[in-house]
Amino acid sequence: MGFRIAIIGSGAVGGYYGGKLAAAESDVHFLMRGDLETIKRNGLHIHGPAEQVELRTINCYNSSAQIGPCDLVLIALKATANHALVDLVPPLLHECTMLLTLQNGLGNEEFLAKSFGAERVLGGLCFVCLRRISRTEIQRYDYGDIVLGEYRRAAQPRTHEVAAQFRRAGIRCCVTDDLLLERWRKLVWNIPFNGLSILAGGLDTAAMLADEALGASALALMEEVVAAANACGHALGHDAIEEQMRRTATMGSYKPSTLLDWEAGRDLEIEAIWGEPLRRARVAGAQTPRLEIVYALLKALVTGAKSA
Amino acid sequence: MGFRIAIIGSGAVGGYYGGKLAAAESDVHFLMRGDLETIKRNGLHIHGPAEQVELRTINCYNSSAQIGPCDLVLIALKATANHALVDLVPPLLHECTMLLTLQNGLGNEEFLAKSFGAERVLGGLCFVCLRRISRTEIQRYDYGDIVLGEYRRAAQPRTHEVAAQFRRAGIRCCVTDDLLLERWRKLVWNIPFNGLSILAGGLDTAAMLADEALGASALALMEEVVAAANACGHALGHDAIEEQMRRTATMGSYKPSTLLDWEAGRDLEIEAIWGEPLRRARVAGAQTPRLEIVYALLKALVTGAKSA
């Protein structure tokens, strides 16, 4: 009996990692809504540097009851749609089903733990530049790595097994004993670049770095995030900033996913990426004036756009 | 021989104060460009609470040479157009001509002093909610007061004479011995409300105050401005914040002038309102993280809009 994997959320992240796993002949089952018929008919195509994946036939379904119990559920929904998981997940569960959230920001593991039991929950950080360029095509621009960990405990044998599944599919994957530390490390990038790109009127990474004042603001925001992580008890080194700046410099003209969402009129993960980190920083007594104003502006922008 | 007044810049501020002075039979001469013929034909109309000014005939000109020497030149151009003053002002000067800038922010008196001599320069702060609703109509929503002072010196007899001119025209006007202190006091309002209104996607004052996180950010920005003013040697009390919050609460749904400019695609006074205060705060060693990020975002937004 194979290792059954369900993918919930078939945007760029779900499509890419699910597609790679399927291409490596893992037993993958996609839960889809709007694009189900199109993808059934045309397949799913992944293009990347030295990478070409053509999936002609895909297991996809419009209800999780049709999928049934799985060993691993990969959750790549927008965090703003988490409430839907309460109905979507239960048909996928057997006693030992693992729930792996690949979502951004803070609070997603907590939501899954509260809803389905903490022992099921793993989290993954995706360091990848992706864009869905059509309903059936995903473009990978850069990177692709996943950092995988358990919710509130060190890595377990199963964590390494899941990592091995990803590696078998050609995805670089490493395992961490401190998932939250890695989440903060990723926020060092997402908080400045996803936020400023929207507030500055739609700038990509190259344009942000080329603007001296904006680049300085991004750096200062990164410092705030590192300080907040440390105040929250995660020993995130200052080198996280240099690492992220180095990554960013090689991205070229990359539009952060939140900017793409904003431009397409999709929901933004304001609470997961900015709100929850800000609240945790505050409780821990960290000073985060820039994060505070970026959060307030993004929230007001989204609220205004919704009521418009 | 009367007291000759020239008005440079016939947007809402120049039109309102010039119009009020003209209606009180001061000897007022408007320098105009695009709207000259329309205003010559149709006059200038000011509407406000308990205020109705109908100027059927107006002295307006399309060159300052046609106006000739004046006793007072009221400068209400956008600060971004200051370079034009180098040509516009000289024909208006006699030996004792006073140059009164009613522009926003910091750096305008300095520009006039450098270009035409410090002894000519006065500055005025307009506390007024205005909007030009057509080429010939100005709507005043609230307030109207001017605070008047000399550039880098205490009030002189002439300062009081100019104030008397305004009062004769029904404009509340008081004189200050510390113009820069008053400029910082006004920035306590302009820096947060003009900036956040744009960055939050076009919110008026009522919407900003109704948004808890944004209201808190506005307040925190005000604290930064007060701290910066004090670091720069101006004893601005904390009560300036409460005073501005009180004013704002009675404004209703008012769109700050910079937001109106942004929505109309006009130039924004980014350097005068945010850039120059930030630079002075930095030199004085004040911590202004929120001002820094607001400035960077506004600048990037404007740069992007121009290149689009």
Tab-separated table of N, CA and C in Angstrom, chain A residues 85-189:
chain	number	residue	atom	x	y	z
A	85	LEU	N	-10.975	24.705	5.948
A	85	LEU	CA	-10.317	23.436	6.277
A	85	LEU	C	-11.132	22.600	7.250
A	86	VAL	N	-11.897	23.261	8.066
A	86	VAL	CA	-12.701	22.549	9.063
A	86	VAL	C	-13.605	21.517	8.381
A	87	ASP	N	-14.086	21.822	7.184
A	87	ASP	CA	-14.895	20.862	6.437
A	87	ASP	C	-14.065	20.007	5.482
A	88	LEU	N	-13.005	20.603	4.923
A	88	LEU	CA	-12.246	19.899	3.878
A	88	LEU	C	-11.366	18.791	4.429
A	89	VAL	N	-10.831	18.972	5.619
A	89	VAL	CA	-9.822	18.032	6.118
A	89	VAL	C	-10.391	16.704	6.658
A	90	PRO	N	-11.463	16.711	7.448
A	90	PRO	CA	-11.875	15.460	8.112
A	90	PRO	C	-11.986	14.228	7.211
A	91	PRO	N	-12.539	14.321	5.987
A	91	PRO	CA	-12.609	13.099	5.170
A	91	PRO	C	-11.244	12.546	4.774
A	92	LEU	N	-10.197	13.351	4.947
A	92	LEU	CA	-8.851	12.924	4.535
A	92	LEU	C	-8.094	12.243	5.672
A	93	LEU	N	-8.694	12.209	6.843
A	93	LEU	CA	-7.950	11.760	8.027
A	93	LEU	C	-8.116	10.269	8.303
A	94	HIS	N	-6.979	9.609	8.599
A	94	HIS	CA	-7.031	8.346	9.339
A	94	HIS	C	-6.285	8.606	10.633
A	95	GLU	N	-6.022	7.599	11.395
A	95	GLU	CA	-5.504	7.839	12.739
A	95	GLU	C	-4.167	8.591	12.744
A	96	CYS	N	-3.332	8.289	11.743
A	96	CYS	CA	-1.976	8.868	11.766
A	96	CYS	C	-1.734	9.887	10.653
A	97	THR	N	-2.796	10.392	10.055
A	97	THR	CA	-2.614	11.358	8.961
A	97	THR	C	-1.826	12.575	9.441
A	98	MET	N	-0.833	12.925	8.659
A	98	MET	CA	-0.053	14.139	8.959
A	98	MET	C	-0.623	15.310	8.167
A	99	LEU	N	-0.705	16.450	8.829
A	99	LEU	CA	-1.144	17.679	8.154
A	99	LEU	C	0.065	18.596	8.040
A	100	LEU	N	0.468	18.857	6.819
A	100	LEU	CA	1.643	19.709	6.609
A	100	LEU	C	1.213	21.023	5.963
A	101	THR	N	1.316	22.112	6.729
A	101	THR	CA	0.983	23.411	6.132
A	101	THR	C	2.212	24.030	5.480
A	102	LEU	N	2.047	24.393	4.239
A	102	LEU	CA	3.114	25.106	3.519
A	102	LEU	C	2.763	26.593	3.420
A	103	GLN	N	1.855	27.025	4.269
A	103	GLN	CA	1.403	28.410	4.202
A	103	GLN	C	2.430	29.365	4.802
A	104	ASN	N	2.259	30.618	4.487
A	104	ASN	CA	3.160	31.657	4.972
A	104	ASN	C	2.767	32.156	6.356
A	105	GLY	N	3.734	32.728	7.048
A	105	GLY	CA	3.433	33.488	8.251
A	105	GLY	C	3.225	32.656	9.490
A	106	LEU	N	2.632	33.293	10.482
A	106	LEU	CA	2.445	32.658	11.785
A	106	LEU	C	0.970	32.384	12.039
A	107	GLY	N	0.714	31.283	12.753
A	107	GLY	CA	-0.647	31.010	13.187
A	107	GLY	C	-1.311	29.837	12.482
A	108	ASN	N	-0.710	29.349	11.396
A	108	ASN	CA	-1.365	28.281	10.641
A	108	ASN	C	-1.260	26.925	11.339
A	109	GLU	N	-0.074	26.596	11.868
A	109	GLU	CA	0.037	25.349	12.631
A	109	GLU	C	-0.911	25.377	13.831
A	110	GLU	N	-0.992	26.532	14.469
A	110	GLU	CA	-1.862	26.667	15.639
A	110	GLU	C	-3.312	26.385	15.259
A	111	PHE	N	-3.712	26.897	14.095
A	111	PHE	CA	-5.087	26.673	13.645
A	111	PHE	C	-5.344	25.185	13.414
A	112	LEU	N	-4.408	24.529	12.750
A	112	LEU	CA	-4.568	23.094	12.476
A	112	LEU	C	-4.561	22.291	13.774
A	113	ALA	N	-3.665	22.657	14.688
A	113	ALA	CA	-3.554	21.935	15.960
A	113	ALA	C	-4.862	22.036	16.739
A	114	LYS	N	-5.416	23.234	16.765
A	114	LYS	CA	-6.659	23.461	17.492
A	114	LYS	C	-7.806	22.672	16.846
A	115	SER	N	-7.799	22.604	15.547
A	115	SER	CA	-8.924	21.994	14.842
A	115	SER	C	-8.821	20.477	14.739
A	116	PHE	N	-7.579	19.952	14.621
A	116	PHE	CA	-7.437	18.522	14.305
A	116	PHE	C	-6.476	17.783	15.232
A	117	GLY	N	-5.917	18.460	16.216
A	117	GLY	CA	-4.989	17.808	17.141
A	117	GLY	C	-3.539	18.141	16.807
A	118	ALA	N	-2.795	18.582	17.836
A	118	ALA	CA	-1.430	19.069	17.628
A	118	ALA	C	-0.509	17.988	17.074
A	119	GLU	N	-0.754	16.725	17.450
A	119	GLU	CA	0.174	15.645	17.068
A	119	GLU	C	0.199	15.402	15.567
A	120	ARG	N	-0.842	15.875	14.855
A	120	ARG	CA	-0.867	15.659	13.403
A	120	ARG	C	-0.033	16.699	12.633
A	121	VAL	N	0.353	17.774	13.301
A	121	VAL	CA	0.733	18.970	12.547
A	121	VAL	C	2.235	19.086	12.287
A	122	LEU	N	2.556	19.354	11.043
A	122	LEU	CA	3.908	19.733	10.623
A	122	LEU	C	3.791	21.042	9.843
A	123	GLY	N	4.907	21.717	9.710
A	123	GLY	CA	4.914	22.944	8.924
A	123	GLY	C	6.102	22.939	7.983
A	124	GLY	N	5.948	23.594	6.868
A	124	GLY	CA	7.057	23.691	5.922
A	124	GLY	C	7.184	25.114	5.420
A	125	LEU	N	8.417	25.535	5.270
A	125	LEU	CA	8.698	26.850	4.689
A	125	LEU	C	9.162	26.631	3.276
A	126	CYS	N	8.526	27.288	2.340
A	126	CYS	CA	8.921	27.142	0.945
A	126	CYS	C	9.748	28.343	0.539
A	127	PHE	N	10.978	28.111	0.189
A	127	PHE	CA	11.808	29.190	-0.345
A	127	PHE	C	11.822	29.011	-1.851
A	128	VAL	N	10.894	29.681	-2.489
A	128	VAL	CA	10.705	29.431	-3.907
A	128	VAL	C	10.059	30.658	-4.548
A	129	CYS	N	10.459	30.959	-5.760
A	129	CYS	CA	9.836	32.046	-6.522
A	129	CYS	C	8.988	31.414	-7.615
A	130	LEU	N	7.690	31.441	-7.420
A	130	LEU	CA	6.769	30.775	-8.342
A	130	LEU	C	5.760	31.764	-8.877
A	131	ARG	N	5.198	31.422	-10.014
A	131	ARG	CA	4.049	32.187	-10.499
A	131	ARG	C	3.203	31.279	-11.364
A	132	ARG	N	1.938	31.300	-11.123
A	132	ARG	CA	1.012	30.557	-11.965
A	132	ARG	C	0.748	31.411	-13.180
A	133	ILE	N	1.211	30.972	-14.339
A	133	ILE	CA	1.098	31.842	-15.510
A	133	ILE	C	-0.149	31.545	-16.338
A	134	SER	N	-0.769	30.392	-16.097
A	134	SER	CA	-2.085	30.151	-16.685
A	134	SER	C	-2.773	29.130	-15.782
A	135	ARG	N	-3.969	28.731	-16.138
A	135	ARG	CA	-4.686	27.803	-15.265
A	135	ARG	C	-3.994	26.458	-15.182
A	136	THR	N	-3.158	26.142	-16.154
A	136	THR	CA	-2.509	24.825	-16.173
A	136	THR	C	-0.984	24.908	-16.144
A	137	GLU	N	-0.471	26.104	-16.000
A	137	GLU	CA	0.993	26.259	-16.058
A	137	GLU	C	1.553	27.012	-14.855
A	138	ILE	N	2.609	26.442	-14.315
A	138	ILE	CA	3.302	27.097	-13.205
A	138	ILE	C	4.737	27.366	-13.627
A	139	GLN	N	5.176	28.595	-13.426
A	139	GLN	CA	6.555	28.959	-13.749
A	139	GLN	C	7.337	29.059	-12.442
A	140	ARG	N	8.456	28.354	-12.381
A	140	ARG	CA	9.355	28.538	-11.237
A	140	ARG	C	10.515	29.408	-11.688
A	141	TYR	N	10.744	30.505	-10.976
A	141	TYR	CA	11.815	31.422	-11.355
A	141	TYR	C	13.113	31.095	-10.641
A	142	ASP	N	12.986	30.683	-9.403
A	142	ASP	CA	14.209	30.510	-8.632
A	142	ASP	C	13.923	29.653	-7.388
A	143	TYR	N	14.984	29.072	-6.870
A	143	TYR	CA	14.915	28.282	-5.639
A	143	TYR	C	13.888	27.155	-5.728
A	144	GLY	N	13.428	26.707	-4.574
A	144	GLY	CA	12.494	25.603	-4.570
A	144	GLY	C	12.523	24.823	-3.249
A	145	ASP	N	13.494	25.151	-2.407
A	145	ASP	CA	13.733	24.417	-1.168
A	145	ASP	C	12.555	24.468	-0.201
A	146	ILE	N	12.431	23.403	0.548
A	146	ILE	CA	11.496	23.376	1.672
A	146	ILE	C	12.283	23.117	2.952
A	147	VAL	N	11.930	23.833	4.008
A	147	VAL	CA	12.452	23.521	5.336
A	147	VAL	C	11.271	22.995	6.142
A	148	LEU	N	11.433	21.807	6.674
A	148	LEU	CA	10.321	21.061	7.245
A	148	LEU	C	10.508	20.873	8.738
A	149	GLY	N	9.423	20.996	9.505
A	149	GLY	CA	9.543	20.761	10.934
A	149	GLY	C	8.225	20.351	11.558
A	150	GLU	N	8.323	19.914	12.795
A	150	GLU	CA	7.143	19.521	13.559
A	150	GLU	C	6.608	20.717	14.346
A	151	TYR	N	5.322	20.687	14.603
A	151	TYR	CA	4.702	21.734	15.409
A	151	TYR	C	5.063	21.552	16.881
A	152	ARG	N	5.767	22.490	17.427
A	152	ARG	CA	6.129	22.515	18.853
A	152	ARG	C	6.877	21.287	19.365
A	153	ARG	N	7.608	20.631	18.490
A	153	ARG	CA	8.523	19.593	18.976
A	153	ARG	C	9.637	19.387	17.942
A	154	ALA	N	10.662	18.695	18.357
A	154	ALA	CA	11.789	18.465	17.461
A	154	ALA	C	11.367	17.514	16.345
A	155	ALA	N	12.214	17.380	15.351
A	155	ALA	CA	11.933	16.498	14.224
A	155	ALA	C	11.772	15.060	14.713
A	156	GLN	N	10.853	14.333	14.099
A	156	GLN	CA	10.554	12.941	14.428
A	156	GLN	C	10.994	12.072	13.246
A	157	PRO	N	11.000	10.752	13.436
A	157	PRO	CA	11.293	9.890	12.270
A	157	PRO	C	10.377	10.216	11.093
A	158	ARG	N	9.084	10.484	11.343
A	158	ARG	CA	8.163	10.757	10.235
A	158	ARG	C	8.537	12.036	9.480
A	159	THR	N	9.108	13.015	10.207
A	159	THR	CA	9.515	14.261	9.557
A	159	THR	C	10.546	13.954	8.476
A	160	HIS	N	11.480	13.078	8.834
A	160	HIS	CA	12.516	12.706	7.877
A	160	HIS	C	11.943	11.893	6.717
A	161	GLU	N	10.903	11.106	7.019
A	161	GLU	CA	10.263	10.342	5.936
A	161	GLU	C	9.592	11.276	4.925
A	162	VAL	N	8.927	12.282	5.443
A	162	VAL	CA	8.282	13.242	4.543
A	162	VAL	C	9.346	13.974	3.724
A	163	ALA	N	10.418	14.368	4.395
A	163	ALA	CA	11.502	15.049	3.683
A	163	ALA	C	12.044	14.156	2.566
A	164	ALA	N	12.142	12.864	2.854
A	164	ALA	CA	12.643	11.918	1.843
A	164	ALA	C	11.710	11.863	0.637
A	165	GLN	N	10.392	11.944	0.887
A	165	GLN	CA	9.415	11.988	-0.224
A	165	GLN	C	9.700	13.180	-1.140
A	166	PHE	N	9.922	14.318	-0.527
A	166	PHE	CA	10.200	15.519	-1.334
A	166	PHE	C	11.501	15.358	-2.105
A	167	ARG	N	12.508	14.856	-1.437
A	167	ARG	CA	13.819	14.715	-2.107
A	167	ARG	C	13.739	13.762	-3.290
A	168	ARG	N	12.964	12.688	-3.102
A	168	ARG	CA	12.785	11.725	-4.185
A	168	ARG	C	12.177	12.423	-5.417
A	169	ALA	N	11.421	13.484	-5.165
A	169	ALA	CA	10.778	14.222	-6.256
A	169	ALA	C	11.664	15.351	-6.777
A	170	GLY	N	12.911	15.366	-6.327
A	170	GLY	CA	13.839	16.372	-6.823
A	170	GLY	C	13.729	17.714	-6.122
A	171	ILE	N	13.126	17.708	-4.944
A	171	ILE	CA	12.968	18.965	-4.205
A	171	ILE	C	13.956	18.964	-3.043
A	172	ARG	N	14.758	19.996	-2.996
A	172	ARG	CA	15.677	20.105	-1.855
A	172	ARG	C	14.873	20.331	-0.595
A	173	CYS	N	15.103	19.507	0.411
A	173	CYS	CA	14.285	19.601	1.617
A	173	CYS	C	15.156	19.302	2.811
A	174	CYS	N	15.164	20.194	3.773
A	174	CYS	CA	15.866	19.865	4.999
A	174	CYS	C	14.917	19.969	6.174
A	175	VAL	N	15.334	19.327	7.257
A	175	VAL	CA	14.472	19.177	8.427
A	175	VAL	C	15.015	20.051	9.549
A	176	THR	N	14.115	20.723	10.254
A	176	THR	CA	14.536	21.570	11.366
A	176	THR	C	13.932	21.071	12.674
A	177	ASP	N	14.639	21.305	13.773
A	177	ASP	CA	14.086	20.995	15.086
A	177	ASP	C	13.328	22.189	15.662
A	178	ASP	N	13.394	23.321	14.978
A	178	ASP	CA	12.746	24.523	15.512
A	178	ASP	C	11.999	25.233	14.378
A	179	LEU	N	10.799	24.731	14.131
A	179	LEU	CA	9.997	25.232	13.015
A	179	LEU	C	9.716	26.727	13.145
A	180	LEU	N	9.396	27.170	14.365
A	180	LEU	CA	9.033	28.574	14.544
A	180	LEU	C	10.209	29.496	14.247
A	181	LEU	N	11.409	29.053	14.615
A	181	LEU	CA	12.597	29.829	14.273
A	181	LEU	C	12.669	30.019	12.763
A	182	GLU	N	12.391	28.942	12.022
A	182	GLU	CA	12.455	29.029	10.556
A	182	GLU	C	11.336	29.903	10.005
A	183	ARG	N	10.174	29.853	10.664
A	183	ARG	CA	9.080	30.735	10.224
A	183	ARG	C	9.497	32.199	10.371
A	184	TRP	N	10.105	32.532	11.500
A	184	TRP	CA	10.589	33.902	11.692
A	184	TRP	C	11.660	34.252	10.663
A	185	ARG	N	12.522	33.260	10.365
A	185	ARG	CA	13.580	33.509	9.387
A	185	ARG	C	12.956	33.868	8.031
A	186	LYS	N	11.864	33.186	7.692
A	186	LYS	CA	11.237	33.498	6.415
A	186	LYS	C	10.538	34.866	6.469
A	187	LEU	N	9.993	35.193	7.625
A	187	LEU	CA	9.336	36.502	7.777
A	187	LEU	C	10.320	37.653	7.596
A	188	VAL	N	11.588	37.387	7.909
A	188	VAL	CA	12.615	38.406	7.680
A	188	VAL	C	12.570	38.871	6.225
A	189	TRP	N	12.153	37.994	5.339
A	189	TRP	CA	11.978	38.402	3.937
A	189	TRP	C	10.559	38.892	3.653
